[in-house]
Coordinates of C-alpha atoms in Angstrom, one line a residue:
M221 CA 31.8 75.1 110.8
H222 CA 31.0 77.8 112.8
S223 CA 33.4 80.2 114.5
N224 CA 31.6 83.3 116.3
E225 CA 34.7 83.7 118.6
H226 CA 37.1 82.7 116.1
R227 CA 40.1 85.0 115.5
L228 CA 42.5 83.1 112.9
N229 CA 46.2 83.7 112.2
E230 CA 46.5 86.5 114.7
H231 CA 49.7 88.6 115.0
R232 CA 51.6 90.5 117.4
K233 CA 54.0 93.2 116.6
A234 CA 57.4 92.3 116.8
A235 CA 59.6 93.7 118.9
P236 CA 61.7 97.0 117.9
R237 CA 65.1 96.4 116.6
T238 CA 68.2 98.4 117.2
G239 CA 71.5 98.0 115.3
A240 CA 71.6 96.4 111.7
G241 CA 69.8 93.7 112.3
R242 CA 70.1 91.8 109.1
K243 CA 66.8 89.3 109.5
A244 CA 63.8 89.5 111.7
V245 CA 61.0 87.7 110.0
R246 CA 57.6 86.6 111.4
L247 CA 55.0 84.3 109.5
G248 CA 52.1 82.4 110.5
L249 CA 50.1 80.0 108.2
L250 CA 46.6 78.6 108.6
A251 CA 46.1 76.0 106.1
T252 CA 42.0 74.5 106.4
V253 CA 40.9 71.5 104.4
G254 CA 37.0 72.0 104.9
L255 CA 34.4 69.6 103.9
G256 CA 30.5 69.6 105.1
A257 CA 29.6 67.9 108.4
I258 CA 27.5 65.2 110.0
A259 CA 28.2 63.8 113.5
T260 CA 29.0 60.6 114.0
T261 CA 31.4 58.6 116.8
A262 CA 34.2 60.0 118.6
T263 CA 38.0 58.7 119.0
A264 CA 40.9 61.3 120.0
Q265 CA 44.7 60.5 119.9
A266 CA 47.1 61.7 122.3
A267 CA 49.5 64.9 121.5
A268 CA 53.5 64.5 121.7
P269 CA 55.0 65.2 125.0
G270 CA 55.1 68.9 126.1
T271 CA 51.8 69.6 124.4
F272 CA 47.8 69.7 125.7
S273 CA 45.7 68.3 124.2
S274 CA 41.9 67.1 125.4
N275 CA 38.9 65.7 124.2
A276 CA 36.2 65.6 126.7
H277 CA 32.5 65.3 126.1
G278 CA 32.8 66.4 122.5
V279 CA 34.8 69.5 123.5
A280 CA 38.5 69.2 121.8
I281 CA 41.4 71.5 123.1
A282 CA 45.2 71.8 121.7
D283 CA 47.6 74.1 122.4
N284 CA 50.9 73.7 121.1
A285 CA 53.7 76.1 121.3
A286 CA 57.6 76.2 119.7
L287 CA 59.8 79.0 121.7
S288 CA 63.2 79.8 120.9
Y289 CA 65.5 82.5 122.6
A290 CA 69.3 83.4 122.0
N291 CA 71.5 85.2 123.8
P292 CA 75.5 86.1 123.9
V293 CA 75.6 83.3 126.3
H294 CA 73.8 80.8 124.4
R295 CA 73.9 82.3 120.6
T296 CA 72.2 79.8 118.4
D297 CA 68.7 78.1 119.5
F298 CA 66.1 76.0 117.9
D299 CA 63.0 74.7 118.9
D300 CA 60.3 72.8 116.7
S301 CA 56.6 71.3 117.6
F302 CA 55.1 69.0 115.3
T303 CA 51.9 67.8 116.5
V304 CA 48.8 65.7 114.9
H305 CA 45.7 65.7 116.9
Q306 CA 42.7 63.3 115.8
Y307 CA 39.6 64.4 117.4
G308 CA 36.8 62.5 115.9
T309 CA 33.2 63.8 116.7
V310 CA 33.4 67.1 118.1
F311 CA 30.7 69.9 119.1
A312 CA 33.3 72.7 120.0
A313 CA 36.9 73.0 119.9
S314 CA 39.7 75.4 120.6
A315 CA 43.1 75.3 119.1
Y316 CA 45.9 77.3 120.2
N317 CA 49.3 77.2 118.3
Q318 CA 52.6 79.8 118.7
A319 CA 55.7 79.8 117.6
S320 CA 58.1 82.5 118.9
A321 CA 61.5 83.6 118.5
S322 CA 63.9 86.1 120.1
S323 CA 67.5 87.4 119.6
S324 CA 68.9 89.7 122.4
A325 CA 72.2 91.7 123.3
C326 CA 74.4 90.0 121.0
T327 CA 77.2 91.8 119.1
A328 CA 77.6 92.1 115.2
A329 CA 81.0 90.4 115.9
K330 CA 79.1 87.3 117.2
P331 CA 75.5 87.3 115.8
C332 CA 72.4 85.6 117.8
R333 CA 70.4 83.1 115.6
S334 CA 66.9 82.1 116.6
V335 CA 64.6 79.8 115.1
A336 CA 61.0 78.5 116.0
L337 CA 58.5 76.3 114.0
S338 CA 55.6 75.2 115.0
F339 CA 53.2 72.8 112.8
Q340 CA 49.9 72.0 114.8
I341 CA 47.5 69.5 113.0
I342 CA 44.0 68.8 113.8
T343 CA 41.4 66.5 112.4
M344 CA 37.6 66.7 113.6
A345 CA 34.0 66.0 112.3
G346 CA 30.6 66.9 113.3
E347 CA 27.6 69.2 112.5
N348 CA 28.0 72.9 113.2
I349 CA 31.3 72.8 115.2
H350 CA 31.8 76.1 117.3
L351 CA 35.7 76.4 116.7
N352 CA 38.0 78.9 118.1
A353 CA 41.4 78.5 116.5
Q354 CA 44.3 81.0 116.9
N355 CA 47.5 80.9 115.2
H356 CA 50.1 83.0 116.1
S357 CA 53.7 84.0 115.7
R358 CA 56.4 86.6 116.8
S359 CA 59.8 87.4 116.3
G360 CA 61.9 90.0 117.4
N361 CA 65.8 91.3 117.9
N362 CA 66.3 93.3 120.7
H363 CA 69.2 95.2 121.0
C364 CA 71.0 92.5 118.8
A365 CA 73.1 93.8 115.8
D366 CA 72.9 91.5 112.8
C367 CA 71.0 88.5 114.5
Q368 CA 68.5 86.5 112.6
T369 CA 65.4 85.9 113.9
F370 CA 62.5 83.6 112.5
A371 CA 59.2 82.7 113.8
G372 CA 57.0 80.2 112.1
A373 CA 53.4 78.8 113.2
Y374 CA 51.5 76.5 110.5
Q375 CA 48.1 75.5 111.6
F376 CA 46.3 72.8 109.7
I377 CA 42.5 72.3 110.6
V378 CA 40.7 69.3 108.9
S379 CA 37.0 69.2 109.2
T380 CA 35.1 66.3 107.6
P381 CA 31.6 65.0 107.6
N382 CA 32.2 61.7 109.6
P383 CA 35.7 61.2 111.6
F384 CA 38.3 59.2 109.7
T385 CA 41.8 57.9 111.1
L386 CA 44.7 58.9 109.1
S387 CA 46.1 56.2 107.3
A388 CA 49.7 54.4 108.9
S389 CA 51.0 55.8 105.1
A390 CA 50.0 59.0 105.9
Q391 CA 51.2 59.0 109.5
R392 CA 54.7 57.9 108.2
Q393 CA 54.6 60.8 105.7
L394 CA 53.8 62.9 108.7
A395 CA 56.6 61.6 110.3
N396 CA 59.2 62.0 107.6
I397 CA 58.0 65.7 107.4
H398 CA 58.6 66.1 111.1
R399 CA 62.2 64.8 111.0
S400 CA 62.5 67.1 108.1
L401 CA 61.5 70.0 110.1
D402 CA 64.3 68.7 113.0
A403 CA 66.9 69.1 110.5
L404 CA 65.8 72.0 109.1
G405 CA 66.1 74.2 112.4
R406 CA 69.4 72.5 113.1
S407 CA 70.8 73.8 109.9
D408 CA 72.9 76.4 109.4
A409 CA 70.9 77.6 106.3
S410 CA 70.0 81.4 105.5
I411 CA 66.8 82.5 107.1
A412 CA 65.5 82.9 103.7
S413 CA 66.0 79.2 102.8
V414 CA 64.5 78.1 105.9
Q415 CA 61.4 80.1 105.2
A416 CA 61.2 78.6 101.8
Q417 CA 61.8 75.2 103.4
A418 CA 59.7 75.2 105.9
D419 CA 56.5 76.4 103.5
A420 CA 57.5 73.5 101.2
L421 CA 56.8 71.2 103.9
A422 CA 53.8 72.9 104.8
A423 CA 52.7 72.3 101.3
Q424 CA 53.3 68.6 101.8
V425 CA 51.4 68.2 105.1
T426 CA 48.2 70.2 103.3
A427 CA 48.5 67.3 100.2
I428 CA 48.6 64.5 102.7
L429 CA 45.5 65.6 104.7
K430 CA 43.8 66.6 101.8
A431 CA 44.3 63.1 100.5
G432 CA 43.0 61.9 104.0
A433 CA 39.9 63.8 104.2
A434 CA 38.8 62.7 100.3
S435 CA 38.7 59.2 101.9
A436 CA 36.6 60.2 104.8
P437 CA 33.1 58.1 105.2
K438 CA 30.3 60.4 103.8
G439 CA 27.2 60.9 105.9
P440 CA 23.6 59.2 105.0
G441 CA 22.6 60.6 101.7
V442 CA 25.2 63.5 101.7
D443 CA 28.3 63.4 99.2
A444 CA 30.0 66.2 101.2
L445 CA 33.1 66.2 98.9
A446 CA 30.8 66.6 95.7
A447 CA 29.1 69.4 97.9
M448 CA 32.0 71.2 98.7
A449 CA 35.7 70.0 97.4
P450 CA 38.3 70.4 99.9
T451 CA 39.9 73.9 100.0
V452 CA 43.2 75.4 101.3
T453 CA 43.6 78.9 102.8
M454 CA 46.9 80.3 103.8
H455 CA 47.4 83.5 106.1
R456 CA 50.8 84.4 105.7
M457 CA 53.0 87.5 107.2
L458 CA 56.6 88.4 107.1
T459 CA 58.8 91.1 108.7
H460 CA 62.2 91.8 107.5

């Protein structure tokens, strides 16, 4: 894949905190399973409600976000996004994923808690794909003493020589992970535990995608898996 314009895992500085500010954690993760690329036919799968997904004339666009905001009126807030985009053959792709969490104006006696988690999964196939992938996370405590704020953005991009569709079994496994992500956000686990469990769920997603990519059809005379084994690259940033 070529990515002349591409910015991976770009982070913006969290807003300044005042007061005791127990936890303000910011995390972004990009997992990429990369294989060779040979163009064939195209397919697409619709994204979940509240997201944007398009694959028109070989150009794929995915835009996903989780946004959480806590304040004295709504002291605990959680939002998550878990989307799977299966695009088939593309010539160009743009992927944007964001998690943003903020806590504002709560007191040490009645602190806020804000958690946002976004998992974006994309599969695509093609030769010399022009990819613009952006993965953002932002968290901040604004005049919020002893508040807890956490944002985690996880972006998974799978590129194979020929298009493949995740099996029914793989999709069930991903659906189970989505349910676990929902439960994690609603839990009262510590921020450190939420971070650890989100990372563990991300590792499960990576394993499922690697297994699926290994079953993708090979191009004529080209053994993409033999030439380039799947790899996973993780970019991660935390702020305490």
